[in-house]
Amino acid sequence: MVIQRATADDLKEILELQYVAFESEAKILNNYKIPPMVQTMDSIREEFDKGIFLKAVDNDGTLVGSIRGYYEEDYVVIRKLFVRPDRRCHGIGTKLLYAMEKEFDTKRYVIFTSNKSVSNLALTETLGYRIFKKEPQDEVLTYVFLEKIVE
């Protein structure tokens, strides 16, 4: 497996995998209208233009994961870390997150997930991220914001 920068030509495939990968999150939340599930090609292109997209590609060329990041003021926001469901728990998410951190020269990284995403919270906390804010969205969903400070 190799992790490399994605190009604009990769966006359609990334978006298709995103829908598949976030289906489990939508199921947990009982909401199939979460942003990753309804993102459009136009919106992913806009996101691509403001930051860096990485992709994880298997030895046979199959896309197995992706992550994106961009500067927001003096820190980096990391978004939409996902791995193909049948390739989870093999360290791909960890490798993608570490690779994204290496793309930026900053002291602070911020990522968010839902309060229901126990595995996402566990992964990011294991990798040095700490909860610094929670934002209730409705009676079921709370966004949990985590940060990693690099000295």
CSV table of C-alpha atoms in Angstrom, one decimal:
chain,number,residue,atom,x,y,z
A,1,MET,CA,0.0,0.0,0.0
A,2,VAL,CA,1.2,3.5,-0.8
A,3,ILE,CA,-0.1,6.9,0.4
A,4,GLN,CA,0.2,9.8,-2.0
A,5,ARG,CA,-1.3,13.1,-2.9
A,6,ALA,CA,-4.6,12.8,-4.7
A,7,THR,CA,-5.2,14.8,-7.9
A,8,ALA,CA,-8.3,16.3,-9.3
A,9,ASP,CA,-8.7,13.2,-11.5
A,10,ASP,CA,-9.1,11.1,-8.3
A,11,LEU,CA,-12.0,13.0,-6.9
A,12,LYS,CA,-14.8,11.0,-8.4
A,13,GLU,CA,-13.4,7.7,-7.1
A,14,ILE,CA,-12.7,9.3,-3.7
A,15,LEU,CA,-16.2,10.6,-3.4
A,16,GLU,CA,-17.6,7.2,-4.4
A,17,LEU,CA,-15.5,5.5,-1.7
A,18,GLN,CA,-16.5,8.2,0.8
A,19,TYR,CA,-20.2,7.2,0.4
A,20,VAL,CA,-19.4,3.6,1.0
A,21,ALA,CA,-17.1,4.3,4.0
A,22,PHE,CA,-19.4,6.7,5.7
A,23,GLU,CA,-22.4,4.4,5.4
A,24,SER,CA,-21.5,2.8,8.8
A,25,GLU,CA,-21.4,6.2,10.4
A,26,ALA,CA,-24.8,7.1,8.9
A,27,LYS,CA,-26.2,3.8,10.2
A,28,ILE,CA,-24.9,4.5,13.8
A,29,LEU,CA,-26.5,8.0,13.7
A,30,ASN,CA,-29.6,6.7,11.9
A,31,ASN,CA,-29.1,9.6,9.5
A,32,TYR,CA,-28.1,9.1,5.9
A,33,LYS,CA,-28.0,12.8,5.2
A,34,ILE,CA,-24.8,13.5,7.1
A,35,PRO,CA,-22.5,15.7,5.1
A,36,PRO,CA,-20.1,13.0,3.8
A,37,MET,CA,-23.1,11.1,2.4
A,38,VAL,CA,-24.6,14.0,0.5
A,39,GLN,CA,-21.4,15.7,-0.7
A,40,THR,CA,-21.5,16.6,-4.4
A,41,MET,CA,-18.7,16.7,-7.0
A,42,ASP,CA,-18.9,20.5,-7.0
A,43,SER,CA,-18.4,20.6,-3.3
A,44,ILE,CA,-15.5,18.1,-3.2
A,45,ARG,CA,-13.8,20.1,-5.9
A,46,GLU,CA,-14.1,23.3,-3.8
A,47,GLU,CA,-12.7,21.4,-0.8
A,48,PHE,CA,-9.8,20.1,-3.0
A,49,ASP,CA,-8.9,23.6,-4.1
A,50,LYS,CA,-8.4,24.8,-0.6
A,51,GLY,CA,-6.2,22.0,0.8
A,52,ILE,CA,-4.5,18.7,0.4
A,53,PHE,CA,-6.1,15.4,-0.3
A,54,LEU,CA,-4.2,12.1,0.3
A,55,LYS,CA,-5.2,8.7,-0.9
A,56,ALA,CA,-4.2,5.2,0.2
A,57,VAL,CA,-3.8,2.9,-2.8
A,58,ASP,CA,-3.4,-0.9,-2.5
A,59,ASN,CA,-0.7,-2.7,-4.5
A,60,ASP,CA,-3.2,-3.5,-7.2
A,61,GLY,CA,-4.2,0.1,-7.6
A,62,THR,CA,-7.4,-0.1,-5.6
A,63,LEU,CA,-8.3,3.1,-3.6
A,64,VAL,CA,-8.6,2.0,0.0
A,65,GLY,CA,-8.7,5.3,2.0
A,66,SER,CA,-8.4,9.0,1.9
A,67,ILE,CA,-8.0,12.1,4.1
A,68,ARG,CA,-8.0,15.8,3.6
A,69,GLY,CA,-6.5,18.8,5.4
A,70,TYR,CA,-6.2,22.5,5.1
A,71,TYR,CA,-5.0,25.6,7.0
A,72,GLU,CA,-7.6,27.4,9.1
A,73,GLU,CA,-6.0,30.5,10.6
A,74,ASP,CA,-2.8,29.2,12.4
A,75,TYR,CA,-3.8,25.5,12.6
A,76,VAL,CA,-4.6,22.6,10.3
A,77,VAL,CA,-8.1,21.1,10.1
A,78,ILE,CA,-8.2,17.4,9.2
A,79,ARG,CA,-11.4,16.2,7.6
A,80,LYS,CA,-13.0,13.0,6.3
A,81,LEU,CA,-10.5,10.4,7.2
A,82,PHE,CA,-12.0,7.1,5.9
A,83,VAL,CA,-11.0,3.6,4.9
A,84,ARG,CA,-12.8,1.1,2.8
A,85,PRO,CA,-14.9,-1.1,5.2
A,86,ASP,CA,-13.2,-4.3,4.2
A,87,ARG,CA,-9.8,-2.9,4.9
A,88,ARG,CA,-10.4,-1.3,8.3
A,89,CYS,CA,-8.3,-2.3,11.4
A,90,HIS,CA,-5.2,-2.8,9.3
A,91,GLY,CA,-3.5,0.5,10.2
A,92,ILE,CA,-4.5,2.4,7.1
A,93,GLY,CA,-6.3,5.2,9.0
A,94,THR,CA,-3.3,5.6,11.2
A,95,LYS,CA,-0.9,5.9,8.3
A,96,LEU,CA,-3.2,8.3,6.5
A,97,LEU,CA,-3.4,10.6,9.6
A,98,TYR,CA,0.4,10.5,10.2
A,99,ALA,CA,1.0,11.2,6.5
A,100,MET,CA,-1.4,14.2,6.6
A,101,GLU,CA,0.3,15.6,9.6
A,102,LYS,CA,3.7,15.5,7.7
A,103,GLU,CA,2.2,17.6,4.9
A,104,PHE,CA,1.9,20.7,7.1
A,105,ASP,CA,4.2,22.8,9.1
A,106,THR,CA,2.1,23.7,12.1
A,107,LYS,CA,1.9,23.2,15.9
A,108,ARG,CA,-1.8,22.4,16.1
A,109,TYR,CA,-4.0,19.9,14.3
A,110,VAL,CA,-7.8,19.7,14.8
A,111,ILE,CA,-10.1,16.9,13.8
A,112,PHE,CA,-13.7,16.2,14.7
A,113,THR,CA,-16.0,13.2,14.8
A,114,SER,CA,-19.4,12.3,16.3
A,115,ASN,CA,-19.9,11.2,19.9
A,116,LYS,CA,-21.2,7.9,18.6
A,117,SER,CA,-18.0,7.1,16.7
A,118,VAL,CA,-16.3,5.2,19.4
A,119,SER,CA,-13.6,3.7,17.1
A,120,ASN,CA,-12.8,7.1,15.6
A,121,LEU,CA,-12.5,8.7,19.1
A,122,ALA,CA,-10.3,5.8,20.2
A,123,LEU,CA,-8.0,6.0,17.1
A,124,THR,CA,-7.5,9.8,17.4
A,125,GLU,CA,-6.9,9.7,21.1
A,126,THR,CA,-4.4,6.8,20.7
A,127,LEU,CA,-2.5,9.0,18.2
A,128,GLY,CA,-2.2,11.9,20.6
A,129,TYR,CA,-5.4,13.9,20.0
A,130,ARG,CA,-7.3,15.3,23.0
A,131,ILE,CA,-10.9,16.4,23.2
A,132,PHE,CA,-11.1,20.2,23.6
A,133,LYS,CA,-14.7,20.9,22.7
A,134,LYS,CA,-18.1,19.3,22.2
A,135,GLU,CA,-20.9,20.9,20.1
A,136,PRO,CA,-24.4,19.3,20.4
A,137,GLN,CA,-26.1,19.3,17.0
A,138,ASP,CA,-29.4,17.7,18.1
A,139,GLU,CA,-30.8,15.3,20.7
A,140,VAL,CA,-28.7,12.5,19.3
A,141,LEU,CA,-25.6,13.9,17.7
A,142,THR,CA,-22.7,15.8,19.3
A,143,TYR,CA,-19.6,16.8,17.4
A,144,VAL,CA,-16.5,16.1,19.4
A,145,PHE,CA,-13.5,18.2,18.5
A,146,LEU,CA,-10.0,16.9,19.2
A,147,GLU,CA,-6.6,18.6,18.9
A,148,LYS,CA,-3.0,17.6,18.8
A,149,ILE,CA,-0.4,20.1,19.8
A,150,VAL,CA,3.1,19.5,18.5
A,151,GLU,CA,5.9,21.0,20.5
